Amino acid sequence: MSVRQAGRKGGKHTATKHGPEFYREIGRRGGQARKKQLGAGGYADLGRKGGEARKGQLGSEGYAQLGRRGGEARKSQLGSEGYAQLGRKGGRRVAELIKRGKRPTGSNGQSAA
């Protein structure tokens, strides 16, 4: 038996014994530990880097399809009204950022308003 086959056998046994919730929990714990190591900004950079790599694998259309599937999953979690509220919240945030970007800047590079 190869190392790969032994690993697969052990993984299947663990999955049968503990179930999918076990994998979610250890993944969550690992993510929290990594975030603690890197800090919030470093963890965000890591996510962007992973997203760019995944986009390279899937191509822009495949990546867009992945985003649509994620949106549909979120909509089924929140329901139509909850999803609409989320969209309105995002729209307000974008409008706020655009408004902030249009403000004149002072001599120190910060917004004058």
PDB file of C-alpha atoms in Angstrom:
ATOM      1  CA  MET A   1       0.000   0.000   0.000  1.00  0.00           C
ATOM      2  CA  SER A   2       1.384   3.406  -0.965  1.00  0.00           C
ATOM      3  CA  VAL A   3       1.555   6.369   1.386  1.00  0.00           C
ATOM      4  CA  ARG A   4      -1.155   8.083  -0.677  1.00  0.00           C
ATOM      5  CA  GLN A   5      -3.456   5.051  -0.417  1.00  0.00           C
ATOM      6  CA  ALA A   6      -2.848   4.778   3.330  1.00  0.00           C
ATOM      7  CA  GLY A   7      -3.642   8.472   3.776  1.00  0.00           C
ATOM      8  CA  ARG A   8      -6.853   8.128   1.782  1.00  0.00           C
ATOM      9  CA  LYS A   9      -7.868   5.072   3.830  1.00  0.00           C
ATOM     10  CA  GLY A  10      -7.191   6.931   7.096  1.00  0.00           C
ATOM     11  CA  GLY A  11      -9.054  10.008   5.890  1.00  0.00           C
ATOM     12  CA  LYS A  12     -12.107   7.970   4.903  1.00  0.00           C
ATOM     13  CA  HIS A  13     -12.079   6.216   8.276  1.00  0.00           C
ATOM     14  CA  THR A  14     -11.848   9.557  10.105  1.00  0.00           C
ATOM     15  CA  ALA A  15     -14.671  11.009   7.998  1.00  0.00           C
ATOM     16  CA  THR A  16     -16.883   8.007   8.749  1.00  0.00           C
ATOM     17  CA  LYS A  17     -16.053   8.101  12.454  1.00  0.00           C
ATOM     18  CA  HIS A  18     -16.359  11.882  13.059  1.00  0.00           C
ATOM     19  CA  GLY A  19     -18.473  13.284  10.212  1.00  0.00           C
ATOM     20  CA  PRO A  20     -18.275  16.577   8.310  1.00  0.00           C
ATOM     21  CA  GLU A  21     -18.707  18.779  11.394  1.00  0.00           C
ATOM     22  CA  PHE A  22     -15.327  17.539  12.666  1.00  0.00           C
ATOM     23  CA  TYR A  23     -13.629  18.812   9.501  1.00  0.00           C
ATOM     24  CA  ARG A  24     -15.419  22.168   9.726  1.00  0.00           C
ATOM     25  CA  GLU A  25     -14.261  22.591  13.310  1.00  0.00           C
ATOM     26  CA  ILE A  26     -10.614  21.713  12.701  1.00  0.00           C
ATOM     27  CA  GLY A  27     -10.607  23.965   9.625  1.00  0.00           C
ATOM     28  CA  ARG A  28     -12.048  26.838  11.643  1.00  0.00           C
ATOM     29  CA  ARG A  29      -9.470  26.337  14.403  1.00  0.00           C
ATOM     30  CA  GLY A  30      -6.635  26.198  11.882  1.00  0.00           C
ATOM     31  CA  GLY A  31      -7.864  29.394  10.226  1.00  0.00           C
ATOM     32  CA  GLN A  32      -8.042  31.195  13.571  1.00  0.00           C
ATOM     33  CA  ALA A  33      -4.513  30.084  14.474  1.00  0.00           C
ATOM     34  CA  ARG A  34      -3.175  31.264  11.099  1.00  0.00           C
ATOM     35  CA  LYS A  35      -4.972  34.612  11.451  1.00  0.00           C
ATOM     36  CA  LYS A  36      -3.392  35.044  14.868  1.00  0.00           C
ATOM     37  CA  GLN A  37       0.066  34.372  13.367  1.00  0.00           C
ATOM     38  CA  LEU A  38      -0.333  36.730  10.411  1.00  0.00           C
ATOM     39  CA  GLY A  39      -2.581  39.419  11.863  1.00  0.00           C
ATOM     40  CA  ALA A  40      -5.807  40.522  10.197  1.00  0.00           C
ATOM     41  CA  GLY A  41      -4.059  42.317   7.304  1.00  0.00           C
ATOM     42  CA  GLY A  42      -1.729  39.414   6.557  1.00  0.00           C
ATOM     43  CA  TYR A  43      -4.646  36.985   6.671  1.00  0.00           C
ATOM     44  CA  ALA A  44      -6.599  39.171   4.224  1.00  0.00           C
ATOM     45  CA  ASP A  45      -3.551  39.281   1.908  1.00  0.00           C
ATOM     46  CA  LEU A  46      -3.369  35.485   2.077  1.00  0.00           C
ATOM     47  CA  GLY A  47      -7.042  35.268   1.056  1.00  0.00           C
ATOM     48  CA  ARG A  48      -6.499  37.615  -1.883  1.00  0.00           C
ATOM     49  CA  LYS A  49      -3.497  35.583  -3.000  1.00  0.00           C
ATOM     50  CA  GLY A  50      -5.548  32.381  -2.840  1.00  0.00           C
ATOM     51  CA  GLY A  51      -8.410  34.015  -4.717  1.00  0.00           C
ATOM     52  CA  GLU A  52      -6.090  35.140  -7.500  1.00  0.00           C
ATOM     53  CA  ALA A  53      -4.613  31.632  -7.774  1.00  0.00           C
ATOM     54  CA  ARG A  54      -8.112  30.120  -7.947  1.00  0.00           C
ATOM     55  CA  LYS A  55      -9.129  32.652 -10.599  1.00  0.00           C
ATOM     56  CA  GLY A  56      -6.097  31.597 -12.625  1.00  0.00           C
ATOM     57  CA  GLN A  57      -7.198  27.959 -12.386  1.00  0.00           C
ATOM     58  CA  LEU A  58     -10.840  28.577 -13.299  1.00  0.00           C
ATOM     59  CA  GLY A  59     -10.501  31.492 -15.691  1.00  0.00           C
ATOM     60  CA  SER A  60     -12.620  34.609 -15.317  1.00  0.00           C
ATOM     61  CA  GLU A  61     -15.887  32.923 -16.397  1.00  0.00           C
ATOM     62  CA  GLY A  62     -15.378  29.967 -14.052  1.00  0.00           C
ATOM     63  CA  TYR A  63     -14.535  32.338 -11.224  1.00  0.00           C
ATOM     64  CA  ALA A  64     -17.668  34.386 -11.940  1.00  0.00           C
ATOM     65  CA  GLN A  65     -19.744  31.192 -11.910  1.00  0.00           C
ATOM     66  CA  LEU A  66     -18.213  30.286  -8.548  1.00  0.00           C
ATOM     67  CA  GLY A  67     -19.265  33.701  -7.196  1.00  0.00           C
ATOM     68  CA  ARG A  68     -22.818  33.230  -8.505  1.00  0.00           C
ATOM     69  CA  ARG A  69     -23.052  29.849  -6.815  1.00  0.00           C
ATOM     70  CA  GLY A  70     -21.845  31.394  -3.557  1.00  0.00           C
ATOM     71  CA  GLY A  71     -24.443  34.150  -3.867  1.00  0.00           C
ATOM     72  CA  GLU A  72     -27.189  31.617  -4.481  1.00  0.00           C
ATOM     73  CA  ALA A  73     -26.096  29.617  -1.429  1.00  0.00           C
ATOM     74  CA  ARG A  74     -26.128  32.767   0.707  1.00  0.00           C
ATOM     75  CA  LYS A  75     -29.579  33.688  -0.621  1.00  0.00           C
ATOM     76  CA  SER A  76     -30.927  30.270   0.374  1.00  0.00           C
ATOM     77  CA  GLN A  77     -29.484  30.785   3.881  1.00  0.00           C
ATOM     78  CA  LEU A  78     -30.928  34.278   4.356  1.00  0.00           C
ATOM     79  CA  GLY A  79     -34.130  34.005   2.343  1.00  0.00           C
ATOM     80  CA  SER A  80     -35.150  36.516  -0.306  1.00  0.00           C
ATOM     81  CA  GLU A  81     -35.815  39.397   2.092  1.00  0.00           C
ATOM     82  CA  GLY A  82     -32.609  38.871   4.088  1.00  0.00           C
ATOM     83  CA  TYR A  83     -30.618  38.727   0.864  1.00  0.00           C
ATOM     84  CA  ALA A  84     -32.261  41.946  -0.354  1.00  0.00           C
ATOM     85  CA  GLN A  85     -31.371  43.661   2.946  1.00  0.00           C
ATOM     86  CA  LEU A  86     -27.782  42.519   2.527  1.00  0.00           C
ATOM     87  CA  GLY A  87     -27.701  44.025  -0.972  1.00  0.00           C
ATOM     88  CA  ARG A  88     -29.077  47.349   0.272  1.00  0.00           C
ATOM     89  CA  LYS A  89     -26.474  47.415   3.030  1.00  0.00           C
ATOM     90  CA  GLY A  90     -23.714  46.814   0.457  1.00  0.00           C
ATOM     91  CA  GLY A  91     -25.135  49.511  -1.814  1.00  0.00           C
ATOM     92  CA  ARG A  92     -25.096  52.058   1.015  1.00  0.00           C
ATOM     93  CA  ARG A  93     -21.492  51.151   1.792  1.00  0.00           C
ATOM     94  CA  VAL A  94     -20.432  51.602  -1.837  1.00  0.00           C
ATOM     95  CA  ALA A  95     -22.218  54.967  -2.017  1.00  0.00           C
ATOM     96  CA  GLU A  96     -20.429  56.050   1.178  1.00  0.00           C
ATOM     97  CA  LEU A  97     -17.036  55.045  -0.225  1.00  0.00           C
ATOM     98  CA  ILE A  98     -17.698  56.865  -3.503  1.00  0.00           C
ATOM     99  CA  LYS A  99     -18.757  59.985  -1.623  1.00  0.00           C
ATOM    100  CA  ARG A 100     -15.636  59.797   0.549  1.00  0.00           C
ATOM    101  CA  GLY A 101     -13.462  59.390  -2.565  1.00  0.00           C
ATOM    102  CA  LYS A 102     -14.909  62.555  -4.143  1.00  0.00           C
ATOM    103  CA  ARG A 103     -14.045  64.780  -1.169  1.00  0.00           C
ATOM    104  CA  PRO A 104     -11.220  67.244  -1.764  1.00  0.00           C
ATOM    105  CA  THR A 105      -8.021  66.348   0.060  1.00  0.00           C
ATOM    106  CA  GLY A 106      -6.146  68.680   2.365  1.00  0.00           C
ATOM    107  CA  SER A 107      -2.393  69.350   2.330  1.00  0.00           C
ATOM    108  CA  ASN A 108      -1.772  66.323   4.568  1.00  0.00           C
ATOM    109  CA  GLY A 109      -3.465  63.938   2.107  1.00  0.00           C
ATOM    110  CA  GLN A 110      -6.560  63.422   4.237  1.00  0.00           C
ATOM    111  CA  SER A 111     -10.093  64.517   3.469  1.00  0.00           C
ATOM    112  CA  ALA A 112     -10.682  68.184   4.135  1.00  0.00           C
ATOM    113  CA  ALA A 113     -14.325  67.616   5.185  1.00  0.00           C
TER     114      ALA A 113
END
